[in-house]
């Protein structure tokens, strides 16, 4: 199993977060102080979908029933009504599973202008008992009226030093030891190349593999050395060489 799947956070506490505003706002939802629809936006691989999937459990304090809205285009009012598995009045009045709230999680939803207007009404009607969580790479693509009703949270890239505890946990699970300075160096370099934590886990997997298979690294290196030595040898051109 790839590290991206193997070490995907299983609770909100596992999610590495550097930004204090993000931490505070998520804590607000968990405490029940914030109930507005939540829009998580930001670069690829920063943890938006992960947070959206884990937040309901954190709010409920137990596994939560979540309705996932499929990433499809909504064009009409009836498209919007059809996405709920019960009539809107149900979500206005009741919650399922003995939960504090109902949950709708949707990744990368697209609305036509007309459907977006209808969705604003749905949100207003259901908000009291229903927590909407949206994720997007492009905040501008989300209806302004929906943004206005929501808390828009920019899931920003993580600092290398904040990754250290989780990276150390992963290395320990894999039975590999690395000095903090070396690990920090690796994390700094990788996060400079890409802010994606998905990419970071892939590179960490390669690093662990290389540490566990040192002979392969040596062989690769010696082959490289060989090639370089060869190319460094002076080449004489028989056509231009004067005697
Ligand atoms: N903040 C994070 N902390 C720990 N792991 C993360 C984090 N963000 C992403 N990951 C890893 O990267 C994978 C992809 O993240 P995802 O939440 O799908 O990103 P996004 O939705 O922002 O594109 C996750 O399954 C997890 O393994
Ligand atoms: Mg996502």
Tab-separated table of C-alpha atoms and ligand atoms in Angstrom:
chain	number	residue	atom	x	y	z
A	1	UNK	CA	0.000	0.000	0.000
A	2	UNK	CA	1.356	3.452	-0.871
A	3	UNK	CA	2.222	5.820	1.973
A	4	UNK	CA	-0.471	8.230	0.736
A	5	UNK	CA	-3.086	5.589	1.644
A	6	UNK	CA	-1.192	3.873	4.470
A	7	UNK	CA	-0.469	7.117	6.319
A	8	UNK	CA	-3.599	9.062	5.415
A	9	UNK	CA	-4.802	10.719	8.642
A	10	UNK	CA	-7.511	8.695	10.374
A	11	UNK	CA	-8.517	11.433	12.814
A	12	UNK	CA	-8.482	15.227	12.589
A	13	UNK	CA	-5.632	15.231	15.129
A	14	UNK	CA	-3.426	13.371	12.599
A	15	UNK	CA	-3.806	16.136	10.017
A	16	UNK	CA	-0.720	18.342	9.959
A	17	UNK	CA	-1.769	22.001	10.100
A	18	UNK	CA	0.573	24.992	10.317
A	19	UNK	CA	-1.911	27.820	10.031
A	20	UNK	CA	-3.324	29.031	13.383
A	21	UNK	CA	-6.465	30.474	11.800
A	22	UNK	CA	-7.235	27.049	10.263
A	23	UNK	CA	-6.631	25.366	13.649
A	24	UNK	CA	-8.878	27.883	15.460
A	25	UNK	CA	-11.720	27.666	12.946
A	26	UNK	CA	-11.713	23.842	12.906
A	27	UNK	CA	-11.702	23.861	16.720
A	28	UNK	CA	-14.712	26.218	16.540
A	29	UNK	CA	-16.636	23.645	14.480
A	30	UNK	CA	-15.610	20.786	16.785
A	31	UNK	CA	-16.770	22.791	19.849
A	32	UNK	CA	-20.084	23.579	18.133
A	33	UNK	CA	-19.441	27.334	18.174
A	34	UNK	CA	-19.322	27.510	14.368
A	35	UNK	CA	-22.129	26.029	12.285
A	36	UNK	CA	-21.976	27.956	9.005
A	37	UNK	CA	-21.271	26.037	5.792
A	38	UNK	CA	-17.526	25.503	5.500
A	39	UNK	CA	-15.600	26.004	2.262
A	40	UNK	CA	-12.077	24.562	2.324
A	41	UNK	CA	-9.974	25.964	-0.506
A	42	UNK	CA	-6.305	25.913	-1.484
A	43	UNK	CA	-3.628	24.142	-3.488
A	44	UNK	CA	-3.739	20.456	-4.490
A	45	UNK	CA	-2.767	17.927	-1.818
A	46	UNK	CA	-2.874	20.254	1.199
A	47	UNK	CA	-5.501	18.166	3.005
A	48	UNK	CA	-8.865	19.719	2.076
A	49	UNK	CA	-10.672	16.457	1.284
A	50	UNK	CA	-9.022	14.762	4.271
A	51	UNK	CA	-10.263	17.480	6.643
A	52	UNK	CA	-13.751	17.488	5.062
A	53	UNK	CA	-14.038	13.730	5.604
A	54	UNK	CA	-12.736	13.732	9.191
A	55	UNK	CA	-14.451	16.834	10.577
A	56	UNK	CA	-17.946	15.278	11.046
A	57	UNK	CA	-16.492	12.503	13.249
A	58	UNK	CA	-14.589	15.110	15.262
A	59	UNK	CA	-17.747	17.204	15.758
A	60	UNK	CA	-19.872	14.196	16.766
A	61	UNK	CA	-17.193	12.542	18.900
A	62	UNK	CA	-18.121	9.250	17.180
A	63	UNK	CA	-18.283	7.911	13.602
A	64	UNK	CA	-20.761	10.109	11.763
A	65	UNK	CA	-23.144	9.381	8.914
A	66	UNK	CA	-22.184	11.659	6.047
A	67	UNK	CA	-23.931	12.234	2.720
A	68	UNK	CA	-21.370	12.752	0.009
A	69	UNK	CA	-22.508	14.923	-2.847
A	70	UNK	CA	-21.060	13.628	-6.070
A	71	UNK	CA	-18.805	15.911	-8.071
A	72	UNK	CA	-21.289	16.602	-10.839
A	73	UNK	CA	-22.730	19.665	-12.453
A	74	UNK	CA	-26.007	20.908	-11.005
A	75	UNK	CA	-28.014	22.609	-13.693
A	76	UNK	CA	-31.549	22.816	-12.376
A	77	UNK	CA	-33.450	23.170	-9.137
A	78	UNK	CA	-34.608	19.553	-9.456
A	79	UNK	CA	-30.963	18.425	-9.778
A	80	UNK	CA	-30.418	20.019	-6.370
A	81	UNK	CA	-33.479	18.404	-4.822
A	82	UNK	CA	-32.462	15.035	-6.279
A	83	UNK	CA	-29.100	15.035	-4.525
A	84	UNK	CA	-30.710	14.688	-1.090
A	85	UNK	CA	-31.704	11.187	-0.091
A	86	UNK	CA	-34.671	12.534	1.905
A	87	UNK	CA	-36.966	15.546	1.395
A	88	UNK	CA	-35.379	18.847	2.489
A	89	UNK	CA	-37.975	19.090	5.278
A	90	UNK	CA	-36.387	16.013	6.877
A	91	UNK	CA	-32.990	17.705	7.133
A	92	UNK	CA	-34.630	20.871	8.429
A	93	UNK	CA	-36.386	19.080	11.280
A	94	UNK	CA	-34.393	15.947	12.103
A	95	UNK	CA	-30.931	14.456	12.296
A	96	UNK	CA	-30.021	10.837	11.572
A	97	UNK	CA	-28.147	8.308	13.730
A	98	UNK	CA	-28.786	10.272	16.928
A	99	UNK	CA	-26.327	12.881	15.685
A	100	UNK	CA	-26.055	16.507	16.691
A	101	UNK	CA	-26.218	17.491	13.015
A	102	UNK	CA	-26.557	16.137	9.463
A	103	UNK	CA	-23.511	16.299	7.206
A	104	UNK	CA	-23.127	16.979	3.507
A	105	UNK	CA	-19.593	16.800	2.150
A	106	UNK	CA	-18.894	17.713	-1.422
A	107	UNK	CA	-15.675	17.905	-3.409
A	108	UNK	CA	-15.419	20.260	-6.359
A	109	UNK	CA	-19.094	21.000	-6.931
A	110	UNK	CA	-20.128	23.016	-9.954
A	111	UNK	CA	-23.362	24.952	-10.214
A	112	UNK	CA	-24.991	26.829	-13.009
A	113	UNK	CA	-26.084	30.331	-11.970
A	114	UNK	CA	-29.703	29.186	-11.637
A	115	UNK	CA	-28.827	26.110	-9.599
A	116	UNK	CA	-26.536	28.165	-7.361
A	117	UNK	CA	-29.448	30.476	-6.510
A	118	UNK	CA	-31.597	27.454	-5.607
A	119	UNK	CA	-28.768	26.034	-3.527
A	120	UNK	CA	-28.534	29.243	-1.470
A	121	UNK	CA	-32.162	28.698	-0.451
A	122	UNK	CA	-31.466	25.062	0.423
A	123	UNK	CA	-28.529	26.081	2.593
A	124	UNK	CA	-30.558	28.758	4.376
A	125	UNK	CA	-33.373	26.299	5.033
A	126	UNK	CA	-31.254	23.420	6.285
A	127	UNK	CA	-28.369	25.202	7.988
A	128	UNK	CA	-29.655	24.843	11.532
A	129	UNK	CA	-29.416	21.056	11.543
A	130	UNK	CA	-27.092	20.495	8.647
A	131	UNK	CA	-23.377	21.060	8.255
A	132	UNK	CA	-22.277	21.626	4.663
A	133	UNK	CA	-18.578	21.125	3.892
A	134	UNK	CA	-17.241	21.987	0.439
A	135	UNK	CA	-13.732	21.669	-0.962
A	136	UNK	CA	-12.310	23.406	-3.999
A	137	UNK	CA	-9.018	24.277	-5.645
A	138	UNK	CA	-10.640	27.377	-7.054
A	139	UNK	CA	-12.605	29.541	-4.605
A	140	UNK	CA	-13.588	31.917	-7.408
A	141	UNK	CA	-15.631	29.104	-8.987
A	142	UNK	CA	-17.938	28.954	-5.951
A	143	UNK	CA	-21.100	31.028	-6.010
A	144	UNK	CA	-20.548	34.393	-4.269
A	145	UNK	CA	-23.813	34.029	-2.366
A	146	UNK	CA	-22.685	30.665	-1.003
A	147	UNK	CA	-19.288	32.139	-0.074
A	148	UNK	CA	-21.112	34.909	1.778
A	149	UNK	CA	-23.051	32.388	3.900
A	150	UNK	CA	-19.959	30.295	4.590
A	151	UNK	CA	-16.656	30.345	6.402
A	152	UNK	CA	-14.033	30.206	3.635
A	153	UNK	CA	-10.881	28.612	4.989
A	154	UNK	CA	-7.660	28.670	3.014
A	155	UNK	CA	-5.839	25.388	3.680
A	156	UNK	CA	-2.314	26.703	3.326
A	157	UNK	CA	0.896	24.721	2.733
A	158	UNK	CA	2.602	23.257	5.787
A	159	UNK	CA	5.961	24.311	7.251
A	160	UNK	CA	8.687	21.662	7.223
A	161	UNK	CA	9.134	21.879	11.009
A	162	UNK	CA	5.419	21.147	11.570
A	163	UNK	CA	5.739	17.973	9.474
A	164	UNK	CA	8.560	16.600	11.687
A	165	UNK	CA	6.467	14.767	14.355
A	166	UNK	CA	4.258	13.005	11.766
A	167	UNK	CA	7.244	12.188	9.522
A	168	UNK	CA	9.103	10.762	12.546
A	169	UNK	CA	6.061	8.652	13.426
A	170	UNK	CA	6.014	7.277	9.856
A	171	UNK	CA	9.766	6.550	9.892
A	172	UNK	CA	9.373	4.761	13.239
A	173	UNK	CA	6.545	2.622	11.847
A	174	UNK	CA	8.845	1.735	8.956
A	175	UNK	CA	11.747	0.931	11.296
A	176	UNK	CA	13.969	3.653	9.863
A	177	UNK	CA	15.982	6.215	11.831
A	178	UNK	CA	17.015	9.603	10.551
A	179	UNK	CA	18.557	12.559	12.405
A	180	UNK	CA	16.190	15.512	12.906
A	181	UNK	CA	18.483	17.748	10.850
A	182	UNK	CA	18.466	15.287	7.929
A	183	UNK	CA	14.700	14.915	8.111
A	184	UNK	CA	14.218	18.694	8.246
A	185	UNK	CA	16.516	19.056	5.249
A	186	UNK	CA	14.470	16.502	3.293
A	187	UNK	CA	11.153	18.156	4.251
A	188	UNK	CA	12.416	21.664	3.421
A	189	UNK	CA	13.656	20.564	0.014
A	190	UNK	CA	10.480	18.675	-0.847
A	191	UNK	CA	8.102	21.431	0.303
A	192	UNK	CA	10.091	23.939	-1.766
A	193	UNK	CA	9.425	21.784	-4.846
A	194	UNK	CA	5.714	21.190	-4.072
A	195	UNK	CA	3.304	22.170	-1.304
A	196	UNK	CA	1.408	18.908	-1.874
A	197	UNK	CA	1.479	16.592	1.136
A	198	UNK	CA	0.515	13.810	-1.237
A	199	UNK	CA	3.779	14.367	-3.129
A	200	UNK	CA	5.656	14.637	0.159
A	201	UNK	CA	4.436	11.201	1.274
A	202	UNK	CA	5.427	9.727	-2.091
A	203	UNK	CA	8.945	11.164	-1.749
A	204	UNK	CA	9.185	9.990	1.868
A	205	UNK	CA	8.326	6.497	0.635
A	206	UNK	CA	11.180	6.665	-1.891
A	207	UNK	CA	13.554	7.948	0.792
A	208	UNK	CA	12.681	5.063	3.122
A	209	UNK	CA	13.092	2.592	0.266
A	210	UNK	CA	16.547	3.991	-0.525
A	211	UNK	CA	17.577	3.838	3.131
A	212	UNK	CA	16.370	0.227	3.383
A	213	UNK	CA	18.098	-0.749	0.132
A	214	UNK	CA	21.500	0.941	0.418
A	215	UNK	CA	23.199	-1.463	-2.024
A	216	UNK	CA	20.968	-0.290	-4.832
A	217	UNK	CA	21.982	3.295	-4.140
A	218	UNK	CA	25.683	2.365	-4.179
A	219	UNK	CA	25.304	0.481	-7.447
A	220	UNK	CA	23.473	3.387	-9.078
A	221	UNK	CA	26.164	5.745	-7.861
A	222	UNK	CA	29.044	3.635	-9.082
A	223	UNK	CA	27.448	3.235	-12.517
A	224	UNK	CA	27.086	7.015	-12.673
A	225	UNK	CA	30.714	7.442	-11.656
A	226	UNK	CA	31.752	5.003	-14.349
A	227	UNK	CA	29.871	6.897	-17.051
A	228	UNK	CA	31.302	10.214	-15.859
A	229	UNK	CA	34.873	8.858	-15.820
A	230	UNK	CA	34.420	7.600	-19.349
A	231	UNK	CA	33.097	10.858	-20.690
A	232	UNK	CA	35.871	12.776	-18.982
A	233	UNK	CA	38.517	10.860	-20.978
A	234	UNK	CA	39.991	12.999	-23.755
A	235	UNK	CA	38.495	12.177	-27.117
A	236	UNK	CA	40.704	12.522	-30.117
A	237	UNK	CA	39.147	13.160	-33.498
A	238	UNK	CA	41.116	11.379	-36.190
A	239	UNK	CA	39.993	13.958	-38.802
A	240	UNK	CA	41.244	17.007	-36.926
A	241	UNK	CA	44.147	15.523	-35.079
A	242	UNK	CA	47.361	16.793	-36.588
A	243	UNK	CA	50.421	14.637	-36.409
B	1	LIG	N1	-2.339	18.138	6.153
B	1	LIG	C1	-2.058	16.859	5.952
B	1	LIG	N2	-1.552	16.086	6.941
B	1	LIG	C2	-1.247	14.782	6.718
B	1	LIG	N3	-1.425	14.162	5.539
B	1	LIG	C3	-1.926	14.878	4.520
B	1	LIG	C4	-2.276	16.249	4.687
B	1	LIG	N4	-2.756	16.714	3.519
B	1	LIG	C5	-2.726	15.702	2.659
B	1	LIG	N5	-2.224	14.590	3.232
B	1	LIG	C6	-2.014	13.312	2.548
B	1	LIG	O1	-2.237	13.537	1.148
B	1	LIG	C7	-3.371	12.788	0.684
B	1	LIG	C8	-4.199	13.661	-0.242
B	1	LIG	O2	-4.755	14.757	0.471
B	1	LIG	P1	-6.186	15.404	0.129
B	1	LIG	O3	-6.885	15.675	1.416
B	1	LIG	O4	-6.901	14.556	-0.879
B	1	LIG	O5	-5.731	16.774	-0.547
B	1	LIG	P2	-6.608	17.885	-1.295
B	1	LIG	O6	-8.057	17.527	-1.138
B	1	LIG	O7	-6.240	19.173	-0.609
B	1	LIG	O8	-6.130	17.865	-2.726
B	1	LIG	C9	-4.103	12.340	1.946
B	1	LIG	O9	-4.744	11.097	1.746
B	1	LIG	C10	-2.983	12.208	2.960
B	1	LIG	O10	-2.336	10.976	2.821
B	2	LIG	MG1	-9.512	17.169	-2.672
